[in-house]
Amino acid sequence: MAGNRYFNGYATAATMLVSNMAGPSRRAARHREAVMSRNEHERILVVDDNPIFRETLVSWLRAADYDVVAADSGQRAFFMLRDWQRPIGWLYTRATLPGLIDGWILADEYHDTHVGRAVIIAAPQPRGSREGDIILGQPSPRVVLESIRQVITGGMNVPAAAEIDCGPQQQAA
């Protein structure tokens, strides 16, 4: 019995020694894995049919250590929302999308599993939302990024419909 305890302790110490001897790239990889697992419940689905807007937003979110998946249509996003192996924690979508499934349908689907959690929706014109979603009027990627950060880091659910009209000065930002 004592021999087994010694062996287990030795194996643990050896594992710790090897992991501490790992180079900077190994440590950086472990750090990224820790951040990704910490943010796993904060996986963000970005749905936008504009590839430049979508990829800009995705790259900025990944630079901030968020786990991000993207879709260019409502149908693809719908399947991602239904993928229980990789759950979605937050949703940004454009209201008008190609195909039969638009951003409003995606928001309803999202709310089936995330009751009381706001969706950030870019719409041609701001309008109210019974679910407390954040409706942005034709935002820039920077405005969407800041809205996502504010909702996630604040850990807040928007209590009433938030409507933000991004005028030309904010769209240029």
PDB file of C-alpha atoms in Angstrom:
ATOM      1  CA  MET A   1       0.000   0.000   0.000  1.00  0.00           C
ATOM      2  CA  ALA A   2       2.785   2.419   0.920  1.00  0.00           C
ATOM      3  CA  GLY A   3       4.592   1.581  -2.311  1.00  0.00           C
ATOM      4  CA  ASN A   4       1.564   2.585  -4.369  1.00  0.00           C
ATOM      5  CA  ARG A   5       1.215   5.866  -2.531  1.00  0.00           C
ATOM      6  CA  TYR A   6       4.910   6.599  -3.120  1.00  0.00           C
ATOM      7  CA  PHE A   7       4.604   5.734  -6.804  1.00  0.00           C
ATOM      8  CA  ASN A   8       1.552   7.964  -7.261  1.00  0.00           C
ATOM      9  CA  GLY A   9       3.321  10.814  -5.510  1.00  0.00           C
ATOM     10  CA  TYR A  10       6.414  10.297  -7.662  1.00  0.00           C
ATOM     11  CA  ALA A  11       4.345  10.238 -10.854  1.00  0.00           C
ATOM     12  CA  THR A  12       2.597  13.452  -9.834  1.00  0.00           C
ATOM     13  CA  ALA A  13       5.903  15.151  -9.007  1.00  0.00           C
ATOM     14  CA  ALA A  14       7.414  13.994 -12.299  1.00  0.00           C
ATOM     15  CA  THR A  15       4.425  15.302 -14.224  1.00  0.00           C
ATOM     16  CA  MET A  16       4.686  18.668 -12.481  1.00  0.00           C
ATOM     17  CA  LEU A  17       8.440  18.828 -13.146  1.00  0.00           C
ATOM     18  CA  VAL A  18       7.995  18.087 -16.849  1.00  0.00           C
ATOM     19  CA  SER A  19       5.189  20.614 -17.215  1.00  0.00           C
ATOM     20  CA  ASN A  20       7.259  23.293 -15.429  1.00  0.00           C
ATOM     21  CA  MET A  21      10.212  22.576 -17.712  1.00  0.00           C
ATOM     22  CA  ALA A  22       8.062  23.168 -20.775  1.00  0.00           C
ATOM     23  CA  GLY A  23       9.184  26.037 -22.951  1.00  0.00           C
ATOM     24  CA  PRO A  24       7.359  29.327 -23.383  1.00  0.00           C
ATOM     25  CA  SER A  25       5.351  28.018 -26.321  1.00  0.00           C
ATOM     26  CA  ARG A  26       4.092  25.086 -24.239  1.00  0.00           C
ATOM     27  CA  ARG A  27       3.156  27.424 -21.382  1.00  0.00           C
ATOM     28  CA  ALA A  28       1.435  29.781 -23.813  1.00  0.00           C
ATOM     29  CA  ALA A  29      -0.570  26.868 -25.215  1.00  0.00           C
ATOM     30  CA  ARG A  30      -1.630  25.829 -21.692  1.00  0.00           C
ATOM     31  CA  HIS A  31      -2.614  29.441 -20.964  1.00  0.00           C
ATOM     32  CA  ARG A  32      -4.722  29.584 -24.144  1.00  0.00           C
ATOM     33  CA  GLU A  33      -6.398  26.293 -23.203  1.00  0.00           C
ATOM     34  CA  ALA A  34      -7.171  27.629 -19.724  1.00  0.00           C
ATOM     35  CA  VAL A  35      -8.616  30.836 -21.159  1.00  0.00           C
ATOM     36  CA  MET A  36     -10.648  28.915 -23.723  1.00  0.00           C
ATOM     37  CA  SER A  37     -12.079  26.585 -21.094  1.00  0.00           C
ATOM     38  CA  ARG A  38     -12.810  29.565 -18.856  1.00  0.00           C
ATOM     39  CA  ASN A  39     -14.596  31.311 -21.741  1.00  0.00           C
ATOM     40  CA  GLU A  40     -16.245  28.111 -23.029  1.00  0.00           C
ATOM     41  CA  HIS A  41     -19.562  29.105 -21.511  1.00  0.00           C
ATOM     42  CA  GLU A  42     -19.050  32.418 -23.290  1.00  0.00           C
ATOM     43  CA  ARG A  43     -18.685  30.990 -26.800  1.00  0.00           C
ATOM     44  CA  ILE A  44     -19.966  33.628 -29.168  1.00  0.00           C
ATOM     45  CA  LEU A  45     -21.826  32.954 -32.398  1.00  0.00           C
ATOM     46  CA  VAL A  46     -21.387  35.760 -34.942  1.00  0.00           C
ATOM     47  CA  VAL A  47     -23.929  35.674 -37.772  1.00  0.00           C
ATOM     48  CA  ASP A  48     -23.454  38.164 -40.585  1.00  0.00           C
ATOM     49  CA  ASP A  49     -23.627  37.810 -44.361  1.00  0.00           C
ATOM     50  CA  ASN A  50     -21.036  40.576 -44.876  1.00  0.00           C
ATOM     51  CA  PRO A  51     -17.709  38.678 -44.900  1.00  0.00           C
ATOM     52  CA  ILE A  52     -15.551  41.717 -44.113  1.00  0.00           C
ATOM     53  CA  PHE A  53     -17.719  42.752 -41.155  1.00  0.00           C
ATOM     54  CA  ARG A  54     -17.982  39.166 -39.887  1.00  0.00           C
ATOM     55  CA  GLU A  55     -14.276  38.340 -40.129  1.00  0.00           C
ATOM     56  CA  THR A  56     -13.243  41.679 -38.605  1.00  0.00           C
ATOM     57  CA  LEU A  57     -15.500  41.118 -35.611  1.00  0.00           C
ATOM     58  CA  VAL A  58     -14.416  37.476 -35.254  1.00  0.00           C
ATOM     59  CA  SER A  59     -10.717  38.379 -35.322  1.00  0.00           C
ATOM     60  CA  TRP A  60     -11.179  41.125 -32.709  1.00  0.00           C
ATOM     61  CA  LEU A  61     -13.107  38.775 -30.418  1.00  0.00           C
ATOM     62  CA  ARG A  62     -10.489  36.031 -30.796  1.00  0.00           C
ATOM     63  CA  ALA A  63      -7.764  38.572 -30.010  1.00  0.00           C
ATOM     64  CA  ALA A  64      -9.663  39.171 -26.750  1.00  0.00           C
ATOM     65  CA  ASP A  65      -9.433  35.397 -26.017  1.00  0.00           C
ATOM     66  CA  TYR A  66     -13.063  34.534 -26.716  1.00  0.00           C
ATOM     67  CA  ASP A  67     -14.090  31.289 -28.344  1.00  0.00           C
ATOM     68  CA  VAL A  68     -15.923  32.420 -31.471  1.00  0.00           C
ATOM     69  CA  VAL A  69     -17.762  30.608 -34.232  1.00  0.00           C
ATOM     70  CA  ALA A  70     -19.207  32.334 -37.275  1.00  0.00           C
ATOM     71  CA  ALA A  71     -21.932  31.744 -39.827  1.00  0.00           C
ATOM     72  CA  ASP A  72     -22.864  33.568 -43.016  1.00  0.00           C
ATOM     73  CA  SER A  73     -26.506  32.475 -43.122  1.00  0.00           C
ATOM     74  CA  GLY A  74     -29.402  31.853 -40.801  1.00  0.00           C
ATOM     75  CA  GLN A  75     -29.531  28.166 -41.692  1.00  0.00           C
ATOM     76  CA  ARG A  76     -25.893  27.569 -40.717  1.00  0.00           C
ATOM     77  CA  ALA A  77     -26.349  29.554 -37.524  1.00  0.00           C
ATOM     78  CA  PHE A  78     -29.495  27.604 -36.654  1.00  0.00           C
ATOM     79  CA  PHE A  79     -27.566  24.322 -36.829  1.00  0.00           C
ATOM     80  CA  MET A  80     -24.786  25.811 -34.687  1.00  0.00           C
ATOM     81  CA  LEU A  81     -27.319  26.870 -32.065  1.00  0.00           C
ATOM     82  CA  ARG A  82     -28.617  23.275 -32.007  1.00  0.00           C
ATOM     83  CA  ASP A  83     -25.134  21.710 -31.650  1.00  0.00           C
ATOM     84  CA  TRP A  84     -25.224  20.539 -28.034  1.00  0.00           C
ATOM     85  CA  GLN A  85     -21.575  19.385 -28.242  1.00  0.00           C
ATOM     86  CA  ARG A  86     -20.429  23.010 -28.670  1.00  0.00           C
ATOM     87  CA  PRO A  87     -22.993  25.173 -26.871  1.00  0.00           C
ATOM     88  CA  ILE A  88     -23.326  28.838 -27.721  1.00  0.00           C
ATOM     89  CA  GLY A  89     -23.200  31.278 -24.821  1.00  0.00           C
ATOM     90  CA  TRP A  90     -23.800  34.569 -26.650  1.00  0.00           C
ATOM     91  CA  LEU A  91     -25.282  35.564 -29.996  1.00  0.00           C
ATOM     92  CA  TYR A  92     -24.711  38.476 -32.352  1.00  0.00           C
ATOM     93  CA  THR A  93     -26.747  38.401 -35.544  1.00  0.00           C
ATOM     94  CA  ARG A  94     -27.798  40.657 -38.349  1.00  0.00           C
ATOM     95  CA  ALA A  95     -31.603  40.864 -38.519  1.00  0.00           C
ATOM     96  CA  THR A  96     -31.766  40.465 -42.297  1.00  0.00           C
ATOM     97  CA  LEU A  97     -29.991  37.341 -43.538  1.00  0.00           C
ATOM     98  CA  PRO A  98     -30.150  35.397 -46.799  1.00  0.00           C
ATOM     99  CA  GLY A  99     -32.430  32.374 -46.778  1.00  0.00           C
ATOM    100  CA  LEU A 100     -35.500  31.428 -44.791  1.00  0.00           C
ATOM    101  CA  ILE A 101     -34.081  31.942 -41.294  1.00  0.00           C
ATOM    102  CA  ASP A 102     -33.408  35.533 -40.269  1.00  0.00           C
ATOM    103  CA  GLY A 103     -31.869  37.057 -37.151  1.00  0.00           C
ATOM    104  CA  TRP A 104     -35.201  37.346 -35.349  1.00  0.00           C
ATOM    105  CA  ILE A 105     -35.814  33.600 -35.694  1.00  0.00           C
ATOM    106  CA  LEU A 106     -32.264  32.918 -34.474  1.00  0.00           C
ATOM    107  CA  ALA A 107     -32.891  35.144 -31.455  1.00  0.00           C
ATOM    108  CA  ASP A 108     -36.073  33.195 -30.634  1.00  0.00           C
ATOM    109  CA  GLU A 109     -34.188  29.900 -30.940  1.00  0.00           C
ATOM    110  CA  TYR A 110     -31.395  31.241 -28.716  1.00  0.00           C
ATOM    111  CA  HIS A 111     -33.902  32.370 -26.075  1.00  0.00           C
ATOM    112  CA  ASP A 112     -35.294  28.829 -25.856  1.00  0.00           C
ATOM    113  CA  THR A 113     -32.099  27.823 -24.029  1.00  0.00           C
ATOM    114  CA  HIS A 114     -30.935  31.221 -22.703  1.00  0.00           C
ATOM    115  CA  VAL A 115     -33.981  32.762 -21.084  1.00  0.00           C
ATOM    116  CA  GLY A 116     -33.366  36.358 -20.035  1.00  0.00           C
ATOM    117  CA  ARG A 117     -30.004  36.656 -21.818  1.00  0.00           C
ATOM    118  CA  ALA A 118     -29.779  39.416 -24.422  1.00  0.00           C
ATOM    119  CA  VAL A 119     -29.022  38.857 -28.094  1.00  0.00           C
ATOM    120  CA  ILE A 120     -27.245  41.640 -29.955  1.00  0.00           C
ATOM    121  CA  ILE A 121     -29.048  42.257 -33.247  1.00  0.00           C
ATOM    122  CA  ALA A 122     -28.047  44.625 -36.060  1.00  0.00           C
ATOM    123  CA  ALA A 123     -31.198  45.849 -37.775  1.00  0.00           C
ATOM    124  CA  PRO A 124     -31.910  48.377 -40.540  1.00  0.00           C
ATOM    125  CA  GLN A 125     -33.987  50.318 -38.023  1.00  0.00           C
ATOM    126  CA  PRO A 126     -33.954  49.938 -34.245  1.00  0.00           C
ATOM    127  CA  ARG A 127     -37.119  48.499 -32.748  1.00  0.00           C
ATOM    128  CA  GLY A 128     -38.257  47.191 -29.402  1.00  0.00           C
ATOM    129  CA  SER A 129     -37.715  43.688 -28.119  1.00  0.00           C
ATOM    130  CA  ARG A 130     -39.811  41.877 -25.530  1.00  0.00           C
ATOM    131  CA  GLU A 131     -36.822  39.665 -24.705  1.00  0.00           C
ATOM    132  CA  GLY A 132     -34.534  42.550 -23.737  1.00  0.00           C
ATOM    133  CA  ASP A 133     -32.321  42.178 -26.786  1.00  0.00           C
ATOM    134  CA  ILE A 134     -29.914  44.924 -27.792  1.00  0.00           C
ATOM    135  CA  ILE A 135     -30.978  46.249 -31.189  1.00  0.00           C
ATOM    136  CA  LEU A 136     -28.277  48.223 -33.008  1.00  0.00           C
ATOM    137  CA  GLY A 137     -29.136  50.336 -36.054  1.00  0.00           C
ATOM    138  CA  GLN A 138     -26.521  49.457 -38.725  1.00  0.00           C
ATOM    139  CA  PRO A 139     -23.520  49.365 -36.360  1.00  0.00           C
ATOM    140  CA  SER A 140     -19.813  49.276 -37.108  1.00  0.00           C
ATOM    141  CA  PRO A 141     -17.794  46.228 -35.988  1.00  0.00           C
ATOM    142  CA  ARG A 142     -16.348  48.346 -33.162  1.00  0.00           C
ATOM    143  CA  VAL A 143     -19.825  49.186 -31.816  1.00  0.00           C
ATOM    144  CA  VAL A 144     -20.802  45.500 -31.901  1.00  0.00           C
ATOM    145  CA  LEU A 145     -17.534  44.510 -30.201  1.00  0.00           C
ATOM    146  CA  GLU A 146     -18.100  47.005 -27.394  1.00  0.00           C
ATOM    147  CA  SER A 147     -21.726  45.888 -26.989  1.00  0.00           C
ATOM    148  CA  ILE A 148     -20.660  42.242 -26.712  1.00  0.00           C
ATOM    149  CA  ARG A 149     -17.920  43.077 -24.211  1.00  0.00           C
ATOM    150  CA  GLN A 150     -20.307  45.170 -22.137  1.00  0.00           C
ATOM    151  CA  VAL A 151     -22.932  42.438 -21.951  1.00  0.00           C
ATOM    152  CA  ILE A 152     -20.419  39.650 -21.235  1.00  0.00           C
ATOM    153  CA  THR A 153     -18.121  41.398 -18.777  1.00  0.00           C
ATOM    154  CA  GLY A 154     -20.954  43.101 -17.003  1.00  0.00           C
ATOM    155  CA  GLY A 155     -22.641  39.742 -16.684  1.00  0.00           C
ATOM    156  CA  MET A 156     -25.829  41.697 -17.024  1.00  0.00           C
ATOM    157  CA  ASN A 157     -28.983  40.876 -18.821  1.00  0.00           C
ATOM    158  CA  VAL A 158     -30.580  43.897 -20.381  1.00  0.00           C
ATOM    159  CA  PRO A 159     -33.850  44.407 -18.464  1.00  0.00           C
ATOM    160  CA  ALA A 160     -35.703  46.344 -21.141  1.00  0.00           C
ATOM    161  CA  ALA A 161     -35.374  46.694 -24.879  1.00  0.00           C
ATOM    162  CA  ALA A 162     -32.190  48.551 -25.624  1.00  0.00           C
ATOM    163  CA  GLU A 163     -32.242  50.484 -28.838  1.00  0.00           C
ATOM    164  CA  ILE A 164     -29.117  52.130 -30.130  1.00  0.00           C
ATOM    165  CA  ASP A 165     -29.215  54.087 -33.364  1.00  0.00           C
ATOM    166  CA  CYS A 166     -25.727  54.320 -34.810  1.00  0.00           C
ATOM    167  CA  GLY A 167     -25.590  57.491 -36.832  1.00  0.00           C
ATOM    168  CA  PRO A 168     -23.060  58.199 -39.586  1.00  0.00           C
ATOM    169  CA  GLN A 169     -20.433  59.368 -37.090  1.00  0.00           C
ATOM    170  CA  GLN A 170     -20.520  55.992 -35.254  1.00  0.00           C
ATOM    171  CA  GLN A 171     -20.664  53.941 -38.428  1.00  0.00           C
ATOM    172  CA  ALA A 172     -17.413  55.502 -39.601  1.00  0.00           C
ATOM    173  CA  ALA A 173     -15.669  54.499 -36.355  1.00  0.00           C
TER     174      ALA A 173
END
